[in-house]
CSV table of C-alpha atoms in Angstrom, one decimal:
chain,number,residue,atom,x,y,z
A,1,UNK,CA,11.1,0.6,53.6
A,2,UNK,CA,11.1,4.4,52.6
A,3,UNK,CA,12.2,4.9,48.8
A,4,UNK,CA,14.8,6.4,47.6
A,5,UNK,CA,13.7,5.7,44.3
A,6,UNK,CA,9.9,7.3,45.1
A,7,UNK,CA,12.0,10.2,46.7
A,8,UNK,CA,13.6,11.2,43.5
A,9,UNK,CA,10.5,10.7,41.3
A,10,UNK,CA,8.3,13.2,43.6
A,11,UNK,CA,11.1,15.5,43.3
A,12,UNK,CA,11.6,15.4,39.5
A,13,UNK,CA,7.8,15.8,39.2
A,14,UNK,CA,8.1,19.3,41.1
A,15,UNK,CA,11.2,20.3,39.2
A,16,UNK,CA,13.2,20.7,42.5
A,17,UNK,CA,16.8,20.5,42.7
A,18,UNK,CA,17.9,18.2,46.4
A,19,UNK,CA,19.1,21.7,47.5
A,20,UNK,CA,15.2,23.1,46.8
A,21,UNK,CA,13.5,20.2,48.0
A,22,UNK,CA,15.4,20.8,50.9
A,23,UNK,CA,14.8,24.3,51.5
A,24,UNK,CA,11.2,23.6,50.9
A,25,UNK,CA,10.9,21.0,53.5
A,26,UNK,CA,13.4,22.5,56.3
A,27,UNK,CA,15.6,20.0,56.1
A,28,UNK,CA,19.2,19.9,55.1
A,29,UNK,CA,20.6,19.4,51.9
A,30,UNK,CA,22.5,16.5,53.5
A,31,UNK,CA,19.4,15.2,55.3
A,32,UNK,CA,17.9,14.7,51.8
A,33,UNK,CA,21.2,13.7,49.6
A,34,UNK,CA,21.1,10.8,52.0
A,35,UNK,CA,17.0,10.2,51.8
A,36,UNK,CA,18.2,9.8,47.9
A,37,UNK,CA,21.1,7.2,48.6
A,38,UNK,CA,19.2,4.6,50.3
A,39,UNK,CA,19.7,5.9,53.9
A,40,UNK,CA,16.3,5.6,56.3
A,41,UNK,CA,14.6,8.7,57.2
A,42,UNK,CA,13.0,8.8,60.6
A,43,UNK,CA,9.3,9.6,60.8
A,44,UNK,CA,10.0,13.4,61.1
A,45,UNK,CA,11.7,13.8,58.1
A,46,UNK,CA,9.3,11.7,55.9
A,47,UNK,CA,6.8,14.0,57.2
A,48,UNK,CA,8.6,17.3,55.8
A,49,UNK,CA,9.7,15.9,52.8
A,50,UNK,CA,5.9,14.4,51.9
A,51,UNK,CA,4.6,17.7,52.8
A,52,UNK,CA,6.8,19.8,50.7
A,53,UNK,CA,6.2,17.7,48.1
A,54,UNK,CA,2.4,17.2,48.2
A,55,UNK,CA,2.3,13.7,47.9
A,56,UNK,CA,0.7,10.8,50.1
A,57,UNK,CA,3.2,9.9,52.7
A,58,UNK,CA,2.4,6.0,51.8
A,59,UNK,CA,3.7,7.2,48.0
A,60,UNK,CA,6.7,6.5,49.2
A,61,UNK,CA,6.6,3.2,50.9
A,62,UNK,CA,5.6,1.4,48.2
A,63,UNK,CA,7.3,-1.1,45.8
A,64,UNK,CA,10.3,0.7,43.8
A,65,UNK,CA,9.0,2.2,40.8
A,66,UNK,CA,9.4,1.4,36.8
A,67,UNK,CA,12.2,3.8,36.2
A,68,UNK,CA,12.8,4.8,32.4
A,69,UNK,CA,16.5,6.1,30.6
A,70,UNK,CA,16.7,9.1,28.8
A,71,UNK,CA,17.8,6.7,25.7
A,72,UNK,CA,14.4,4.8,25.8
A,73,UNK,CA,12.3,7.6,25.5
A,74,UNK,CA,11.8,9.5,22.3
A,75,UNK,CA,12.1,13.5,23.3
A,76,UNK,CA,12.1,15.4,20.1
A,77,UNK,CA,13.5,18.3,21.7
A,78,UNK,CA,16.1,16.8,24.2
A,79,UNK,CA,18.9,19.5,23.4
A,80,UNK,CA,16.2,22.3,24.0
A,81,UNK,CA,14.7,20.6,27.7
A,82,UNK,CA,16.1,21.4,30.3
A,83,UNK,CA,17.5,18.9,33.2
A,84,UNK,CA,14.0,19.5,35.3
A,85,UNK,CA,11.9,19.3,32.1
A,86,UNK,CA,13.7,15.7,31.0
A,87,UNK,CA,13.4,14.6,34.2
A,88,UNK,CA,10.0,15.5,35.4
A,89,UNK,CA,9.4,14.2,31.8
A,90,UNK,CA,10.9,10.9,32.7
A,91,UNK,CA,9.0,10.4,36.1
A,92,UNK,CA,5.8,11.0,34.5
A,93,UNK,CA,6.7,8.4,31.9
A,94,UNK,CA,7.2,5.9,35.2
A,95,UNK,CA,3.6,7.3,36.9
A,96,UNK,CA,1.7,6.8,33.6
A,97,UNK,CA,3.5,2.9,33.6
A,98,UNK,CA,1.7,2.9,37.0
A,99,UNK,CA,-1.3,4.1,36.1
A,100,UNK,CA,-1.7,2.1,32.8
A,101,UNK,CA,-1.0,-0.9,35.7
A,102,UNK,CA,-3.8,0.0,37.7
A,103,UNK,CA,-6.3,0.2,35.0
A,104,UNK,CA,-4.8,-3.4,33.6
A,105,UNK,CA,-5.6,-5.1,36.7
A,106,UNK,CA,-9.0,-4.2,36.2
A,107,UNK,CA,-9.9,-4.0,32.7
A,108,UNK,CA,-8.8,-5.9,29.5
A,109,UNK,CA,-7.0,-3.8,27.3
A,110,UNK,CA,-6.2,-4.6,23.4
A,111,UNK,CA,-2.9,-6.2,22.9
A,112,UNK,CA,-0.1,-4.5,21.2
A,113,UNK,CA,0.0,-4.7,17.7
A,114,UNK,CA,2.9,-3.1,15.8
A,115,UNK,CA,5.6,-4.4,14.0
A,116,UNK,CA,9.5,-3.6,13.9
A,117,UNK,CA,10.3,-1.3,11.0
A,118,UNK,CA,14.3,-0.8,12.4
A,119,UNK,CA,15.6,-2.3,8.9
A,120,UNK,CA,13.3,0.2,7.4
A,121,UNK,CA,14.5,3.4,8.9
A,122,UNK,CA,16.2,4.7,6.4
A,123,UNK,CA,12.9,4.7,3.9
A,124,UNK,CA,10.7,6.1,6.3
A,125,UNK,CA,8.0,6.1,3.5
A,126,UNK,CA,8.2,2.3,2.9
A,127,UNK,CA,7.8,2.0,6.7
A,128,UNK,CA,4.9,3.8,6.9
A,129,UNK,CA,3.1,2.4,4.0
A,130,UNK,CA,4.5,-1.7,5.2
A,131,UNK,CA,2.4,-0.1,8.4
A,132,UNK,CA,-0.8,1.1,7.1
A,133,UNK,CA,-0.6,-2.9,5.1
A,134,UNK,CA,-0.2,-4.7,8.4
A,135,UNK,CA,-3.2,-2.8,9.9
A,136,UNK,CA,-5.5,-3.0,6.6
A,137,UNK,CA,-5.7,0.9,6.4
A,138,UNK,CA,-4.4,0.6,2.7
A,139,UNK,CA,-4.4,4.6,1.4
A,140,UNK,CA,-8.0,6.0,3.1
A,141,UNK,CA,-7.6,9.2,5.7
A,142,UNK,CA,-7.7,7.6,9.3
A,143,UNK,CA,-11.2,9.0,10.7
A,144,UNK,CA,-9.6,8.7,14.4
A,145,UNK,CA,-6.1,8.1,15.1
A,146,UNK,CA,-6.3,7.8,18.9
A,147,UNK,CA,-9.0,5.1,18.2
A,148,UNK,CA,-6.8,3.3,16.0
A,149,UNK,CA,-3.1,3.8,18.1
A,150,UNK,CA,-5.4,2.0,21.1
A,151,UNK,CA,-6.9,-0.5,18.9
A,152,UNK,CA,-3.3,-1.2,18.6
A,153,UNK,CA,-2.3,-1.6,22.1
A,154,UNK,CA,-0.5,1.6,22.6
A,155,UNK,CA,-1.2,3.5,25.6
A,156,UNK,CA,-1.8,6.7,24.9
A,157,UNK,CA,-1.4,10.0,28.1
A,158,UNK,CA,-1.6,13.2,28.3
A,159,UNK,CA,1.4,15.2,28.5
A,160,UNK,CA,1.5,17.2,31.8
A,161,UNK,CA,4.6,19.3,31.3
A,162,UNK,CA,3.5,22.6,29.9
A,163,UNK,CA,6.4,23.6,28.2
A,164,UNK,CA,6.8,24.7,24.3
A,165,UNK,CA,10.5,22.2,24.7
A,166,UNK,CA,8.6,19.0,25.0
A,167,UNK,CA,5.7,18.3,22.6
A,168,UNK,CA,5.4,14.2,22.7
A,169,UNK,CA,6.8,11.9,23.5
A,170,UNK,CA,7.1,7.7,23.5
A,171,UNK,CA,8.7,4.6,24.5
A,172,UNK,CA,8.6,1.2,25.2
A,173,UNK,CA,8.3,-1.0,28.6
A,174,UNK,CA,7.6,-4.7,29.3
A,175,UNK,CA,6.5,-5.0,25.4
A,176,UNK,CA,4.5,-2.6,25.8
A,177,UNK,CA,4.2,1.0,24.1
A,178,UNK,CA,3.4,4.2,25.4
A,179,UNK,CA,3.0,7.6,24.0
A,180,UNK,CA,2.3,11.2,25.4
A,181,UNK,CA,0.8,13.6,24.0
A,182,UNK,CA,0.9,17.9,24.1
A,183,UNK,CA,-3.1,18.4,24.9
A,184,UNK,CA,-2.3,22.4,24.7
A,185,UNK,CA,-1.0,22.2,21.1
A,186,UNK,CA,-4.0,22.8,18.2
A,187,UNK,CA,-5.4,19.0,17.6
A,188,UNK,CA,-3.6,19.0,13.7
A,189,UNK,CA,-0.4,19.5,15.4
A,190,UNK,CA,-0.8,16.6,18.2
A,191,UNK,CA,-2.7,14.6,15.3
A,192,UNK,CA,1.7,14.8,13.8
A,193,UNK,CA,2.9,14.4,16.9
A,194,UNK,CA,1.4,10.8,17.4
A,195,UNK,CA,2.3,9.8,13.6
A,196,UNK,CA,6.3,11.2,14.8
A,197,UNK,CA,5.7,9.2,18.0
A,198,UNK,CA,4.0,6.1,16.2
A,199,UNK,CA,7.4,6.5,13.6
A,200,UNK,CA,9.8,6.0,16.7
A,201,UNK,CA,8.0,3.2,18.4
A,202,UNK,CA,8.1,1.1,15.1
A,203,UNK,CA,11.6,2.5,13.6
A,204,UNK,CA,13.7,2.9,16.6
A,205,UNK,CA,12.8,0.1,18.7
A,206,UNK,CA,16.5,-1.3,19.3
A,207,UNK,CA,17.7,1.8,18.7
A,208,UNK,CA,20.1,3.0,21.4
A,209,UNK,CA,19.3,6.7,21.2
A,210,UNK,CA,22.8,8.8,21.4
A,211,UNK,CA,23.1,11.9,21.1
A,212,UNK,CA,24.6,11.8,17.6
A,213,UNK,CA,21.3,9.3,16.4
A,214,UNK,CA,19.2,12.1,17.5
A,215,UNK,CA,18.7,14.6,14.3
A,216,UNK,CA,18.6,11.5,11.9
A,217,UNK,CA,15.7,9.5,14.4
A,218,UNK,CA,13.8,12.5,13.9
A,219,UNK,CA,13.7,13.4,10.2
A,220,UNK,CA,12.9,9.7,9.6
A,221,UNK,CA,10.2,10.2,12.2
A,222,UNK,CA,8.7,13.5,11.0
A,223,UNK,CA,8.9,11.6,7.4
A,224,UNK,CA,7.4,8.4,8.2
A,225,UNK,CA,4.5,10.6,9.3
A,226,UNK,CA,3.6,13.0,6.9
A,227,UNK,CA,3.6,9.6,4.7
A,228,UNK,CA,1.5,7.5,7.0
A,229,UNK,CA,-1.1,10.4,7.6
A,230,UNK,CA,-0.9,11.6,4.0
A,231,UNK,CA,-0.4,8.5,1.6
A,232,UNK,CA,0.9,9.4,-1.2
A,233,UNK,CA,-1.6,7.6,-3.9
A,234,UNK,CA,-4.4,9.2,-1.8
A,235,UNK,CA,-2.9,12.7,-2.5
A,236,UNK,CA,-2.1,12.2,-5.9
A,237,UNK,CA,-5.7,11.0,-6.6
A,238,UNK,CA,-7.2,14.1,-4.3
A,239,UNK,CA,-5.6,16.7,-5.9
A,240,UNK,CA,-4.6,16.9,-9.5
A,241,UNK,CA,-2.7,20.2,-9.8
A,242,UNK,CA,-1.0,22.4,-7.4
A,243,UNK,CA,-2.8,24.0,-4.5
A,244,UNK,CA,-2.8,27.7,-3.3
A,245,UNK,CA,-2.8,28.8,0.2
A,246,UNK,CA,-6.7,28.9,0.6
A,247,UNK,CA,-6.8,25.5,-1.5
A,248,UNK,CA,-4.8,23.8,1.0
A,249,UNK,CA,-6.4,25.3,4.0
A,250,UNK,CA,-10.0,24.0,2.6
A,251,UNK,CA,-8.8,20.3,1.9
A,252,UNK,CA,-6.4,19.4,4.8
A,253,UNK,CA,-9.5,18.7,6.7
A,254,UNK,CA,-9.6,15.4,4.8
A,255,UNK,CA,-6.0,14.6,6.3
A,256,UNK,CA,-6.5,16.1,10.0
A,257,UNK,CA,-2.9,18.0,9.1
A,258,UNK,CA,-1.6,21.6,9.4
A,259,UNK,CA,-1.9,23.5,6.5
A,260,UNK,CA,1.6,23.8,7.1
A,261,UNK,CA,2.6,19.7,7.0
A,262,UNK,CA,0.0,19.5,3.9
A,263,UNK,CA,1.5,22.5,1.6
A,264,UNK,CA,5.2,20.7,2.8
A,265,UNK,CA,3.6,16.7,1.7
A,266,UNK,CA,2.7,18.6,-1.7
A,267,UNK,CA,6.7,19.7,-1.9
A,268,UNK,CA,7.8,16.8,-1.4
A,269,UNK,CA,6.2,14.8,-3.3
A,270,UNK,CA,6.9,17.0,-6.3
A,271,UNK,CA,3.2,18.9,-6.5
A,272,UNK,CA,4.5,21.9,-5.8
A,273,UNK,CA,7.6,24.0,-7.2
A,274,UNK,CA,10.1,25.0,-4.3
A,275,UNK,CA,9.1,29.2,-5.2
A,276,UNK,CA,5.4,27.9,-5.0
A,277,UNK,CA,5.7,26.4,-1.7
A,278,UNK,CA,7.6,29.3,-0.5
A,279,UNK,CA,5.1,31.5,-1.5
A,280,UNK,CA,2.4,29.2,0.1
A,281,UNK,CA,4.2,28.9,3.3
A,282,UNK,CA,4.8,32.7,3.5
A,283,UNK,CA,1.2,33.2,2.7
A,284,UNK,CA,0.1,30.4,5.5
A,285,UNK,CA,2.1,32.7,7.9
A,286,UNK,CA,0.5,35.7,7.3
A,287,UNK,CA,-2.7,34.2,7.8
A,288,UNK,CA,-1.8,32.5,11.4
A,289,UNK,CA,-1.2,29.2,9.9
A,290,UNK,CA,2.7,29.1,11.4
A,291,UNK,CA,2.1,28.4,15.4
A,292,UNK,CA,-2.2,28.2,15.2
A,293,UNK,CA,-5.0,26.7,13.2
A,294,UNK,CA,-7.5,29.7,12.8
A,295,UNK,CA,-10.1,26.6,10.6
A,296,UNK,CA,-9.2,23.9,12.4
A,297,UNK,CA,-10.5,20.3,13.2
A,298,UNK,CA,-11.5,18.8,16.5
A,299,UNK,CA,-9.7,17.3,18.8
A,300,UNK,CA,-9.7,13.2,19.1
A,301,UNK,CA,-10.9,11.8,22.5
A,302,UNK,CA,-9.2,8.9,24.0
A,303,UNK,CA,-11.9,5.5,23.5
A,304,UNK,CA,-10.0,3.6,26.1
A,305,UNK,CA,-9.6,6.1,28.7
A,306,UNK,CA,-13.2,7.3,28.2
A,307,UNK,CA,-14.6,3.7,28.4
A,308,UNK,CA,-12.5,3.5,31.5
A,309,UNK,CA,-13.7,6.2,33.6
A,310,UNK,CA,-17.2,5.8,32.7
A,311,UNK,CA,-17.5,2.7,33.7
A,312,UNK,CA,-15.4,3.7,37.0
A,313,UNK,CA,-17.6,6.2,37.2
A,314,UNK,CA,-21.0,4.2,37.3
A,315,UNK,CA,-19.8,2.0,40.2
A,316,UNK,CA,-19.0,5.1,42.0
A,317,UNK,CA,-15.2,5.4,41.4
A,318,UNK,CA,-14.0,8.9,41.4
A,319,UNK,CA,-11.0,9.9,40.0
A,320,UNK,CA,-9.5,10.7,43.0
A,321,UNK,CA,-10.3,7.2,44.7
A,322,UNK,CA,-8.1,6.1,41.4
A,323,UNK,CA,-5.4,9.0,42.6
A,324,UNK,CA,-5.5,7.4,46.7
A,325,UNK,CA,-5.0,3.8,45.3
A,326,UNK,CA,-2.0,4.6,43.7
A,327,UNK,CA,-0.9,6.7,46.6
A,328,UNK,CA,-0.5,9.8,43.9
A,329,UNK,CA,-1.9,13.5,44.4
A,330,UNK,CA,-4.4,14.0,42.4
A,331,UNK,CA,-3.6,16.3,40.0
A,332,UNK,CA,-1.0,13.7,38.7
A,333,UNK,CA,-3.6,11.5,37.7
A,334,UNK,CA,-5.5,14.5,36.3
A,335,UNK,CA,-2.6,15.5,33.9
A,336,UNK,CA,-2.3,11.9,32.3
A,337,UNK,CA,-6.1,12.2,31.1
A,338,UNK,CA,-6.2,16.2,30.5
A,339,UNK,CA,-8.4,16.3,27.4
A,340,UNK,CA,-8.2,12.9,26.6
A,341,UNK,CA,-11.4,11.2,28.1
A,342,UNK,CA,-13.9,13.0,27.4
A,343,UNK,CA,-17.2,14.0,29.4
A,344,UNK,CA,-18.4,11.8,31.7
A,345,UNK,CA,-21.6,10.6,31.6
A,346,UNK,CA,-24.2,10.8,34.4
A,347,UNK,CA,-23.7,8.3,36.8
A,348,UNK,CA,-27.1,5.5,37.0
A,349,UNK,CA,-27.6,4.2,40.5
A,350,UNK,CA,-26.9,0.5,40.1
A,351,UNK,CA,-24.8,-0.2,37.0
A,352,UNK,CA,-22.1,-3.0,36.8
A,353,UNK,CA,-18.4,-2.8,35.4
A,354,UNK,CA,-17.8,-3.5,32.5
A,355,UNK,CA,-14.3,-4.7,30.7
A,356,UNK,CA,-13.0,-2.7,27.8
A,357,UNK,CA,-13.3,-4.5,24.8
């Protein structure tokens, strides 16, 4: 049977309103208000509304879809999205369930491994340290924090809305978590994101995320990860004294933060005097420190998704072959790996698959 479900998930994914998606297709607004409320489009009108949308007619025959609330998905931003931001948001959430799925079936993938930190969330710090203890990190830098979040079980895409209003997000389904990441953002800035994302997947599990939880769920997130990036003992015993602008900007590398995050750790913590870090910050501005990264580090590489496709890859299995089994355009497959895997390797003639360890 035709889904209604499928119907409104194509449609959120183009940002159309039932009135667009109708003008697009050249069918009536009615004609598609009732595609949406279970009522059984003839051939015809499957056709148009497949066509306007660009996706695989058979997309919409399948199974009804994981569907996902606005309450059990972390959006930093919600007040800023949009309506077609949060819910293109949201269907992309339900395509990368789908995807992550697909690649299950075929591969085994770790097992999640986190803990619930709810009781902790109002000491973000003592969550992020009871953390790094569970996952014998103790104080050190993390060399790559996409290797470790999917040592971890979490399932880590690429965000495909390109939009300054949403710049991660994450949730859980079927005990399982999932996390997107901003690809266009400098890699310091997404290296925060994930910590902020990896903070809500362990503090705000049960949470049920109201409006009015909102600004508190997200200090304790941006908190838990400046102090699971940047520990405080490993600070401490890095830098003795009080950092100037260029100071910071030469040792942040050790952290993979901002200079900005850094010079704010250091206030927090009590390094530096509030007219010193204002006077840092306003210098880190001036430099192009605020929105960019002008020394920056390089961007982390998915280990999962990389092992993945290469090994997709020597048994001949395209990316788009992935796209036509899940009855997706392509480019929506495209957008959930967008920086994240890597370079593929050349393909050897005969090679055999191999499961992700």
């Amino acid at each position: 049977m035709f889904s209604a479900e499928r119907l409104k998930m194509a449609r959120f994914r183009r940002k159309l309103s039932g009135k667009g998606l109708a003008e697009a297709a050249g069918l009536t607004p009615v004609t598609v208000s009732k595609a949406e409320n279970g009522h059984q489009p003839d051939d015809a009108t499957v056709q148009k509304l497949a066509s306007a949308l660009d996706y695989p007619v058979d997309f919409f025959f399948m199974e009804a879809p994981e569907t996902l609330e606005t309450k059990a998905v972390s959006f930093r931003s919600l007040k800023k999205m949009s309506a077609a931001e949060r819910n293109a948001s949201l269907a992309a959430g339900s395509i990368g369930i789908a995807f992550y799925d697909w690649i299950e079936r075929h591969f085994n993938l770790p097992a999640p491994d986190l803990i619930d930190l709810s009781k902790e969330r109002d000491r973000p710090e003592v969550a992020a340290r009871l953390l790094r203890q569970h996952w014998g990190l103790g104080d050190r830098p993390i060399g790559s924090l996409l290797k470790l979040y999917e040592s971890k079980g979490i399932r880590v895409l690429s965000l495909s809305e390109n939009t300054p209003n949403v710049d991660a997000y994450s949730f859980w389904h079927a005990e399982r978590p999932y996390m997107f990441l901003n690809q266009r953002k400098t890699a310091e800035r997404s290296n925060f994101d994930s910590a902020h994302e990896l903070g809500h997947l362990v503090l705000h599990f049960h949470a049920a995320r109201e409006s009015a939880q909102i600004e508190d769920a997200e200090k304790q997130a941006d908190q838990f990860a400046s102090a699971f990036l940047m520990p405080e003992a490993d600070i401490k015993s890095s830098l003795a004294r009080a950092y100037s602008a260029s100071q910071i900007i030469r040792v942040k590398q050790r952290w993979k933060v901002s200079a900005m995050a850094l010079a704010t750790r250091l206030h927090g913590l009590g390094m530096l005097s509030d007219w010193h870090y204002r006077s840092i910050i306003i210098e880190l501005g001036q430099r192009g420190y605020r929105k960019a990264e002008p020394v920056g580090v390089e961007r982390e590489t998915s280990t999962v998704l990389g092992k993945v496709l290469a090994a997709l890859w020597k048994n001949g299995v395209t990316r788009s072959e992935i796209a036509k089994e899940l009855n997706l355009p392509w480019e929506e497959v495209e957008t959930l790996i967008f920086d994240l895997a890597g370079h593929l390797p050349a393909r050897p003639e005969q090679a055999k698959l191999s499961l992700v360890k």
